[in-house]
Short mmCIF file of C-alpha atoms in Angstrom, two decimals:
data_model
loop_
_atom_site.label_atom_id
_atom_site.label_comp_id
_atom_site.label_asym_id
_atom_site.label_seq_id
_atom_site.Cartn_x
_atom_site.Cartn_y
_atom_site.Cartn_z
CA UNK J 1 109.25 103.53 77.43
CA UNK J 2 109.70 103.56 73.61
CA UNK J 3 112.98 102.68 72.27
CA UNK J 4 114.61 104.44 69.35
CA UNK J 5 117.20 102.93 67.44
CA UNK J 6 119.80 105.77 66.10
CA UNK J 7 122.72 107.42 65.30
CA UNK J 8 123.66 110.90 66.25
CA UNK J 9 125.20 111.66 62.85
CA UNK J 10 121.70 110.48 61.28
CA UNK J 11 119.16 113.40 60.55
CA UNK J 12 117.02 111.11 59.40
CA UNK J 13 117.04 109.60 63.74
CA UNK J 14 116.92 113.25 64.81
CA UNK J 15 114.14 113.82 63.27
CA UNK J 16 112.13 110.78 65.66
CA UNK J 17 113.88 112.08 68.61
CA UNK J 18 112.57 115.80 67.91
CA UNK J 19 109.52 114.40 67.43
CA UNK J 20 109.24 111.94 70.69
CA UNK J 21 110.86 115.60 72.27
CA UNK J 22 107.94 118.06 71.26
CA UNK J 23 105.69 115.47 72.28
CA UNK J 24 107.09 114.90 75.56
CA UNK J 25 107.37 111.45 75.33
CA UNK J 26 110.40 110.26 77.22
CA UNK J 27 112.26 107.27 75.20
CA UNK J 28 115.24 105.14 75.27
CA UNK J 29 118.23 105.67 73.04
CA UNK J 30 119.83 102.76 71.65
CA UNK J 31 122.97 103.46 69.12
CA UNK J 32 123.37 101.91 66.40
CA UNK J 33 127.30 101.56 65.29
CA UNK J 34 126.48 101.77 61.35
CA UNK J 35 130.26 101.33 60.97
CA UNK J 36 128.94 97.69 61.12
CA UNK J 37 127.83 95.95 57.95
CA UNK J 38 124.07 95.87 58.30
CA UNK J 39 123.95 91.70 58.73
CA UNK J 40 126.07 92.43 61.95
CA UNK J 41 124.66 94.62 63.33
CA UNK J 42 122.77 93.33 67.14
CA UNK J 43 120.10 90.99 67.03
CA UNK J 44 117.60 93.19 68.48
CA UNK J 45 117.97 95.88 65.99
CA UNK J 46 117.74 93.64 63.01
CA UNK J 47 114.72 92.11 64.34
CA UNK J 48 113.03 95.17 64.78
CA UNK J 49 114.11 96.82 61.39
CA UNK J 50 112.44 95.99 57.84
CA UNK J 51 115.72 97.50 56.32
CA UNK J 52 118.82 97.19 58.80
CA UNK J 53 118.73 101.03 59.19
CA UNK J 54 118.08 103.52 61.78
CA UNK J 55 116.61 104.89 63.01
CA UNK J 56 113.27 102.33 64.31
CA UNK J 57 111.23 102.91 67.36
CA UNK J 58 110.06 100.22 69.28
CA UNK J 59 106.86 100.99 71.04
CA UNK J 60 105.95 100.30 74.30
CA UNK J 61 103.35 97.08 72.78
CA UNK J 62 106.22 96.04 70.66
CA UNK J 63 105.06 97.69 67.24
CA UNK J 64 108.69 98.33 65.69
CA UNK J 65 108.67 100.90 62.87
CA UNK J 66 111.61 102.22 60.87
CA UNK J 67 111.41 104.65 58.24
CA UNK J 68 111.80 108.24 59.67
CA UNK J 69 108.87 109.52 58.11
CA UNK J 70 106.58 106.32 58.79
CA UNK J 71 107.66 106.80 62.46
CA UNK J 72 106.74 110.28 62.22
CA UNK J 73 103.58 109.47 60.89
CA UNK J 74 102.87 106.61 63.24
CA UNK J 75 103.50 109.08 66.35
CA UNK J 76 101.53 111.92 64.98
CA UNK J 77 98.47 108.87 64.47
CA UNK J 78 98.86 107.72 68.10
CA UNK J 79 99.56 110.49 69.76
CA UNK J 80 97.65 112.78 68.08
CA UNK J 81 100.03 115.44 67.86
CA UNK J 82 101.79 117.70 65.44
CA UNK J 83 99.41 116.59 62.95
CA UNK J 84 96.86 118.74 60.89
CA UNK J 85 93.68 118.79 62.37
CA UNK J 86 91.47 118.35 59.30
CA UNK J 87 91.56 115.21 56.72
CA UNK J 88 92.34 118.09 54.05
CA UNK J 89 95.43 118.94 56.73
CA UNK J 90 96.48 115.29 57.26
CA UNK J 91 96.86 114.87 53.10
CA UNK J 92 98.92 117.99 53.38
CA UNK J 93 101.06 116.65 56.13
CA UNK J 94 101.33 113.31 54.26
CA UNK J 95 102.22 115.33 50.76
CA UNK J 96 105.33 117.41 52.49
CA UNK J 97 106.26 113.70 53.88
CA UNK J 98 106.25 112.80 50.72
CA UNK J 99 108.28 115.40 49.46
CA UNK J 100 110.71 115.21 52.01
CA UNK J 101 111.66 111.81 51.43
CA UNK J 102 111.66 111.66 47.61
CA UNK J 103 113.72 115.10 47.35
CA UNK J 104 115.46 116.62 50.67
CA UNK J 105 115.75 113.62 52.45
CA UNK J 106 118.19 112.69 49.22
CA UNK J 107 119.91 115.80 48.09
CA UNK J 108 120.81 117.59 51.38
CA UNK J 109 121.76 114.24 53.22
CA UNK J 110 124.03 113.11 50.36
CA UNK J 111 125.89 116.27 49.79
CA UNK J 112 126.64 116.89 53.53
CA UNK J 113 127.73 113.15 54.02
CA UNK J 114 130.26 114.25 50.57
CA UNK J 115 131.50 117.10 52.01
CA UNK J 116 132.27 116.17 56.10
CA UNK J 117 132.66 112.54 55.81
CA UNK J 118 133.16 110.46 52.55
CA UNK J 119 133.84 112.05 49.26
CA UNK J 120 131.28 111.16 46.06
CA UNK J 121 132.78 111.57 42.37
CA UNK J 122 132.46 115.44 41.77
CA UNK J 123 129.97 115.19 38.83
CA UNK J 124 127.49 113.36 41.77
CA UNK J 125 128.22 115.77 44.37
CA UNK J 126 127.44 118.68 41.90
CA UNK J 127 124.22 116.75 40.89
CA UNK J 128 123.61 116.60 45.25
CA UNK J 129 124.27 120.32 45.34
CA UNK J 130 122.15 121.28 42.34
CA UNK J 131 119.35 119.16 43.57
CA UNK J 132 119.79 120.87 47.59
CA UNK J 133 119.37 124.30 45.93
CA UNK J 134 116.26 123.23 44.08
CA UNK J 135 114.51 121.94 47.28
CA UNK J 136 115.39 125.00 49.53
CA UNK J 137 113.98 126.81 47.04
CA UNK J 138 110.78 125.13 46.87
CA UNK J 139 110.57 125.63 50.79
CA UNK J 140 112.09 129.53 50.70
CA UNK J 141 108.67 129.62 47.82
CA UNK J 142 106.44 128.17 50.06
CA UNK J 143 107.44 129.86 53.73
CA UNK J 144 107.26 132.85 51.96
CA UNK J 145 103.33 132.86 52.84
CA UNK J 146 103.17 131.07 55.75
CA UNK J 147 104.92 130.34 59.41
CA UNK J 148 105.02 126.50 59.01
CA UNK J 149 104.83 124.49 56.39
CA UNK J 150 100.76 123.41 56.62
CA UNK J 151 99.56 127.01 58.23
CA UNK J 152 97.56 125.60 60.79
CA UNK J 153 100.83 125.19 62.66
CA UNK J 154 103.72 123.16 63.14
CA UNK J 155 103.38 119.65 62.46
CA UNK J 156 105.43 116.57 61.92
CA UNK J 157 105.89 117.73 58.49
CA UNK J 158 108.23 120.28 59.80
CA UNK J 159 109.84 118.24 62.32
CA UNK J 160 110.60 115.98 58.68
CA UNK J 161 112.11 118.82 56.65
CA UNK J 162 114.42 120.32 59.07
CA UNK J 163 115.74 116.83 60.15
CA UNK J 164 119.08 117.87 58.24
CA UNK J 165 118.58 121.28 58.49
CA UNK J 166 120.66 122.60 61.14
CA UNK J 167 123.52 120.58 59.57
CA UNK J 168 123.87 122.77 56.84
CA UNK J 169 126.73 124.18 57.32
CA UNK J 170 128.29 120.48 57.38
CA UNK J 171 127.22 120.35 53.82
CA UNK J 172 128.31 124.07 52.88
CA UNK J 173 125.09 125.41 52.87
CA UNK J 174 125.24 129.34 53.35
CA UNK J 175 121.56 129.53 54.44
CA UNK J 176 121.62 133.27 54.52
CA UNK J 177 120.68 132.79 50.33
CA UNK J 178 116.88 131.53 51.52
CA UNK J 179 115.68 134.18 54.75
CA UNK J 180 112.47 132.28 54.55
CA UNK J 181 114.23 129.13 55.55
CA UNK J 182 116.32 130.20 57.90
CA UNK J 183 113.44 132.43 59.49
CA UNK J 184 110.80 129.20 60.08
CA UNK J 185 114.20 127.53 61.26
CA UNK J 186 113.79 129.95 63.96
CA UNK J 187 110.64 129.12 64.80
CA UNK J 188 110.95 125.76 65.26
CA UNK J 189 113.78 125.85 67.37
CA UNK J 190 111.52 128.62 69.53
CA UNK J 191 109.39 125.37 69.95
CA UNK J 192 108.99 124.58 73.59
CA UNK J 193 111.10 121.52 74.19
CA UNK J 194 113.08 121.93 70.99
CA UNK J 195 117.18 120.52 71.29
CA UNK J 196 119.75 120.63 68.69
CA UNK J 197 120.34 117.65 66.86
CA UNK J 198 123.87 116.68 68.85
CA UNK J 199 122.64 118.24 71.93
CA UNK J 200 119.62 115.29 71.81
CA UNK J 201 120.95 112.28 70.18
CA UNK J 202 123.96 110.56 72.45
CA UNK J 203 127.00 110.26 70.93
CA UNK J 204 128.84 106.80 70.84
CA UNK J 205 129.81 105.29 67.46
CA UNK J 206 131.76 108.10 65.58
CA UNK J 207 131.03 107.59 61.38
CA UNK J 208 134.97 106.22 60.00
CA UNK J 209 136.17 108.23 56.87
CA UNK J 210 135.23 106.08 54.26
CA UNK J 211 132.29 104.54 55.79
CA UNK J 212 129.24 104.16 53.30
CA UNK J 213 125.76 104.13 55.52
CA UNK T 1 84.40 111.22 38.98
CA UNK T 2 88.06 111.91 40.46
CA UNK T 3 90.19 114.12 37.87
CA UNK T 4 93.42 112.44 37.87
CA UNK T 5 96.23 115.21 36.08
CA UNK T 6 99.00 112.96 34.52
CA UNK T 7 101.43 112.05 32.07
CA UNK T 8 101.64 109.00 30.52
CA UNK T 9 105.51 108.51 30.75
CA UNK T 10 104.99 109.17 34.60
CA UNK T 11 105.54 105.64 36.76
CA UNK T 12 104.38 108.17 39.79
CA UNK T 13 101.07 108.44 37.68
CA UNK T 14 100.91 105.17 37.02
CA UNK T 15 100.70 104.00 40.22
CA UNK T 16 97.78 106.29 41.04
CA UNK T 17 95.48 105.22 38.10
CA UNK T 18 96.70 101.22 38.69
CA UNK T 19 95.62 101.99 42.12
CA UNK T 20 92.05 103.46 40.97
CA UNK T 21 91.79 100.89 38.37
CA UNK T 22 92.40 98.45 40.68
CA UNK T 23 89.31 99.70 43.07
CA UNK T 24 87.17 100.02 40.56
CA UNK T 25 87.26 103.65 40.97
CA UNK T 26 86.22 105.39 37.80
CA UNK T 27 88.46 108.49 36.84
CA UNK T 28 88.77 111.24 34.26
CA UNK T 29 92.30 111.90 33.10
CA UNK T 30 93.63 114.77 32.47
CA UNK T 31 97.53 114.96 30.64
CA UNK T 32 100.01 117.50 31.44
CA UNK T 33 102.29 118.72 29.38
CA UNK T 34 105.45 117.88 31.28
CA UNK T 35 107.32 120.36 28.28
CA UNK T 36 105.91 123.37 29.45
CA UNK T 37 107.31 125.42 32.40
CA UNK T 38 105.49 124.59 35.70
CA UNK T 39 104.49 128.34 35.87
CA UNK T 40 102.85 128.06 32.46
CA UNK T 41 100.97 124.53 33.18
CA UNK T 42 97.11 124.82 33.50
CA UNK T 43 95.64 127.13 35.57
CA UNK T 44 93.20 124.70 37.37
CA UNK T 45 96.17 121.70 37.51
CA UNK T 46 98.17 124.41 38.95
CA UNK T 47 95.55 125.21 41.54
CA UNK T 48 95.12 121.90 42.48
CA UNK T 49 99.04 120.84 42.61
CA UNK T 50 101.36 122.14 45.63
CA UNK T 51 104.22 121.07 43.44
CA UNK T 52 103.46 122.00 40.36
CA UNK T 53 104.30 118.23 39.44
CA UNK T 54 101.86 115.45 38.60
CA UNK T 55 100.52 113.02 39.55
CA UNK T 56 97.97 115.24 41.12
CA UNK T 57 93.91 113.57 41.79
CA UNK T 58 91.09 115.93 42.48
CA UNK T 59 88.45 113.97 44.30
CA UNK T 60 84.84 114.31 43.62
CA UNK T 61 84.23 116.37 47.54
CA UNK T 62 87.37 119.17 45.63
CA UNK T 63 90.18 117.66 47.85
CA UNK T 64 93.14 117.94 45.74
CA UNK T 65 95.87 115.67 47.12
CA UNK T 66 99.20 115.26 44.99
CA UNK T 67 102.88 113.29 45.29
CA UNK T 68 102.19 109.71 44.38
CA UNK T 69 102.56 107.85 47.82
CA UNK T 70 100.33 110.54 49.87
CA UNK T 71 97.62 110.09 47.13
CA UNK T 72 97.80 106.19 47.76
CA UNK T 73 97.52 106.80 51.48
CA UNK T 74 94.86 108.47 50.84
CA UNK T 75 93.14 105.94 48.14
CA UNK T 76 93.59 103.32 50.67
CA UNK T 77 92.12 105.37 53.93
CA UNK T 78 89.07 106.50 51.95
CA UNK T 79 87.96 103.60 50.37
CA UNK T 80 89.64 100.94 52.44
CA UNK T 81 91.04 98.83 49.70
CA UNK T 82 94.61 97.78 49.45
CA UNK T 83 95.98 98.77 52.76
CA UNK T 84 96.77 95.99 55.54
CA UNK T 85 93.99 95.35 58.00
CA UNK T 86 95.91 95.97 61.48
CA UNK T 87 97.56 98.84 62.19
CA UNK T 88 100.65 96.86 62.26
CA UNK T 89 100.11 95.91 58.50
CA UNK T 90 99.01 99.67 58.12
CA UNK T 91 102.62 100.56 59.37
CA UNK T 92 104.49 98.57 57.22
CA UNK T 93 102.79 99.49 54.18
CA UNK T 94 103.72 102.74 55.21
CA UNK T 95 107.16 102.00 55.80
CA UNK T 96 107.45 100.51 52.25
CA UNK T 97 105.86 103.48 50.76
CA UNK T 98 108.53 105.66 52.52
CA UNK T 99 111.69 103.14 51.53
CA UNK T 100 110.09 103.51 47.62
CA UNK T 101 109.57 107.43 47.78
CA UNK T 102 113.40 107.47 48.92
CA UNK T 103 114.85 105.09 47.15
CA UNK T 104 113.60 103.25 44.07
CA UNK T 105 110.98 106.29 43.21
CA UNK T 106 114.66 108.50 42.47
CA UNK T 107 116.86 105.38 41.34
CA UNK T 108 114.59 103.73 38.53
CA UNK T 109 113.14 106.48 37.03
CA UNK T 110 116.80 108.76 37.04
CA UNK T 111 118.43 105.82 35.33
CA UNK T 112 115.16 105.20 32.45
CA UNK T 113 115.47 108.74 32.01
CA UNK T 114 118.84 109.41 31.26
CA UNK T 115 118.53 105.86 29.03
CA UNK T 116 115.49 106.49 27.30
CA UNK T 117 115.00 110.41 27.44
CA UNK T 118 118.05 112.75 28.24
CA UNK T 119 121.43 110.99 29.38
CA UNK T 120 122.96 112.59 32.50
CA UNK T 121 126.49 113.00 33.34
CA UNK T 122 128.08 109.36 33.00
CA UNK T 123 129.11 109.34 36.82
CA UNK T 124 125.65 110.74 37.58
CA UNK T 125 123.91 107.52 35.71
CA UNK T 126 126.20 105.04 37.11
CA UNK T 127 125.70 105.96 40.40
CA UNK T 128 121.46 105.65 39.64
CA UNK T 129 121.98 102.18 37.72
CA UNK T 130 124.28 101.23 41.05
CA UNK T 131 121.63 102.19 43.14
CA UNK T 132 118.82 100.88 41.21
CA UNK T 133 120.81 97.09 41.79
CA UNK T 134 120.89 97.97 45.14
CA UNK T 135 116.92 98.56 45.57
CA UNK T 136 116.31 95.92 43.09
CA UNK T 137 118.63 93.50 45.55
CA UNK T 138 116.79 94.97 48.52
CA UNK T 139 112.99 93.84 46.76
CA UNK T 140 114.53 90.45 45.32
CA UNK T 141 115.61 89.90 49.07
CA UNK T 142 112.21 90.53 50.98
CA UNK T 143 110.05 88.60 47.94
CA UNK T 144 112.16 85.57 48.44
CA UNK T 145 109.79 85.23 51.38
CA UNK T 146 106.32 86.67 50.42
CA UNK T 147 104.10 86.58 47.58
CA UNK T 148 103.66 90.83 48.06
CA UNK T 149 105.73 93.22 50.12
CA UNK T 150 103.51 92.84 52.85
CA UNK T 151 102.46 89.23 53.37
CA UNK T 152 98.73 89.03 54.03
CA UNK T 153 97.97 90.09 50.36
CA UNK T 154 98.32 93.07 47.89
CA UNK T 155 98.51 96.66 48.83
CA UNK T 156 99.44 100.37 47.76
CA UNK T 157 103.04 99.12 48.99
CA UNK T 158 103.14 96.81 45.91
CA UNK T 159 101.06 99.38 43.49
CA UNK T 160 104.00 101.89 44.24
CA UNK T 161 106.89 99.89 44.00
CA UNK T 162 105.94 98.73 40.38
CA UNK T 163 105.32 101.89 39.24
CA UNK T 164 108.20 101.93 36.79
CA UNK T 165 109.20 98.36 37.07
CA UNK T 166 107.02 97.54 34.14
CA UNK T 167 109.70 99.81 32.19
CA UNK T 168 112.84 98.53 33.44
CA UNK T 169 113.74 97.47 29.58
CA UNK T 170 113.87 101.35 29.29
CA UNK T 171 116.31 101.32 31.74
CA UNK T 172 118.38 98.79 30.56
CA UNK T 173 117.71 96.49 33.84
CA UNK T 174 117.17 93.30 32.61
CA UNK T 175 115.09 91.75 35.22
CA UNK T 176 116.65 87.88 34.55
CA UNK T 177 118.63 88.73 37.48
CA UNK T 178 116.12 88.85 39.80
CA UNK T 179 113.65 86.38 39.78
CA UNK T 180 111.80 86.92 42.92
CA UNK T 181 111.10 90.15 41.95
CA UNK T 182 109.82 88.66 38.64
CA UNK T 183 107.39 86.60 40.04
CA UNK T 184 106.29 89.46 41.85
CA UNK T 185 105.65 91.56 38.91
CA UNK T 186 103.55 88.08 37.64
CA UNK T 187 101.16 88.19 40.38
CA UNK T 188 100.59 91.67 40.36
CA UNK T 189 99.74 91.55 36.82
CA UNK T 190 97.41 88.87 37.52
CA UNK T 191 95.42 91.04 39.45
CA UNK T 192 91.86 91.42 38.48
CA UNK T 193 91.85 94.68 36.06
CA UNK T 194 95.24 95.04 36.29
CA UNK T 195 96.81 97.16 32.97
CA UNK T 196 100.30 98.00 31.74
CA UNK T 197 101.36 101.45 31.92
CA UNK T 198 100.72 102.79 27.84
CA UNK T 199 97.32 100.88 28.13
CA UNK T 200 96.17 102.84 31.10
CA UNK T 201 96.99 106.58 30.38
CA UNK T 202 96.39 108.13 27.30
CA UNK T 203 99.39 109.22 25.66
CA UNK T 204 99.09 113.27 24.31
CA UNK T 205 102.18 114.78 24.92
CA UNK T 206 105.59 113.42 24.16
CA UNK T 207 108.89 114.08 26.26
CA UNK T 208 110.97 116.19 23.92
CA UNK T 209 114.46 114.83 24.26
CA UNK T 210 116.28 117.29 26.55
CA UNK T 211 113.41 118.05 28.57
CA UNK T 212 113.77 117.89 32.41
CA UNK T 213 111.04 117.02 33.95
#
């Protein structure tokens, strides 16, 4: 059985766990107590992870991967699932991944972790909440047209963008400003199998005030 | 012959025509005005962009693939050049492609443009030039070990995280402090063909200070 490294405060682990979820592909939690500093963290974590981070997934053949969106990309190779179905659908896929991680998995991660756990300097958290606007609009723009974000159907490219998503009100998000959003939010949690992120990821090692992951 | 849309002050666009450059793929360039409202860019850029941004490459069979890493994935799956050879190598090129879109891809290039182009909010550029250390410490740390990010030669993992390294004087990082990453730098511009940034794309339209790209 796959093991995933994680943290249930850590969209970035929920977003593996959704995936290994819609897949049905049962797994082993392992938390992670990131109140540790990185080089202390257990052996068998740091072994398995390029970066000290969660979350990594250890397959059952021993590939580790870390990386959210590598993982996700790595499952949607193997298993063949939640991916587009054409090459032109894949570089789509890969192209929202890429997004993701340069933009949203920034701005919306950094302003929630301001506002419900450690405080940034204003002028950054401003810049963080300027930036989270931006993105959601480029989704609310793009969902406009169609149900998920490559039409085809949902893919892992969803499964990245909403890793933070249902967290939004952590980071004072009113999500009732982008309909679109909130709408394909909707779908995917009408997808069968789909849990909410605390309701999936086990809770043991609570973030300390102050902490910086 | 691939259309490659760009901008020569784009690190993300240099890393797609170092890649080509280094495959020996012929390409026709085609600058963007970065000045110009996104809405008011080119018609067939546009088109071909789900962004709006560049680096976007059109290859010859019309598939239009954009965001810097996904177009390297791509590179390296269709021609099979500059990707690791198992799919464990695949993986962590991957993984490295994801830890540069999040990380040094929005440090580095923040911090040279509020140096070089339009300053940002002095708490907003000291926390980029704090995180550019910390991605610069993060690269000097791995390289200690291996000659390129991943160790069984060079691949789009390295061509992406020197996109804007060859700039860092614009950014006021004076590289001194991290030798291993240096060297690096070194052997990557002794690769066969390999060019420096202004050599490679043909300068046309200049940032106008204030601009935000």
């Amino acid at each position: 059985m796959p093991i995933l490294y994680c943290h249930h405060e850590s969209g970035h682990c929920y977003k593996v766990a959704l995936a290994l979820t819609l897949m049905g592909v049962d797994f082993e939690q392992r938390p992670v107590d990131l109140n540790r500093l990185r080089e202390l963290r257990s052996e068998d974590f740091r072994n398995a992870s390029l970066f000290g981070e969660v979350p990594v997934l250890v397959f059952d053949d021993g590939l580790a991967v870390c990386q959210s969106n590598a993982i996700l990309d790595t499952l949607a190779r193997r298993y063949g699932r939640f991916d587009g179905r054409t090459e032109a659908e894949k570089v789509r896929v890969r192209e929202w991944l890429s997004w993701e991680g340069n933009r949203l998995a920034m701005s919306l991660p950094h302003l929630r972790f301001s506002r419900s756990f450690t405080a940034a300097n204003p002028a950054v958290e401003a810049w963080f909440a300027e930036r989270t606007q931006v993105d959601l609009d480029t989704l609310q723009n793009h969902l406009y047209c169609t149900d998920f974000l490559v039409s085809s159907g949902p893919t892992i490219a969803d499964i990245s963008a909403c890793g933070y998503m249902f967290w939004a009100d952590q980071a004072r998000i009113n999500l009732d400003s982008w309909p679109a959003v909130q709408a394909w939010l909707g779908r995917i949690r009408a997808l069968p199998g789909w849990r909410a992120p605390y309701d999936l990821m086990r809770a043991r090692h609570p973030i300390l005030t102050g902490t910086r992951t």
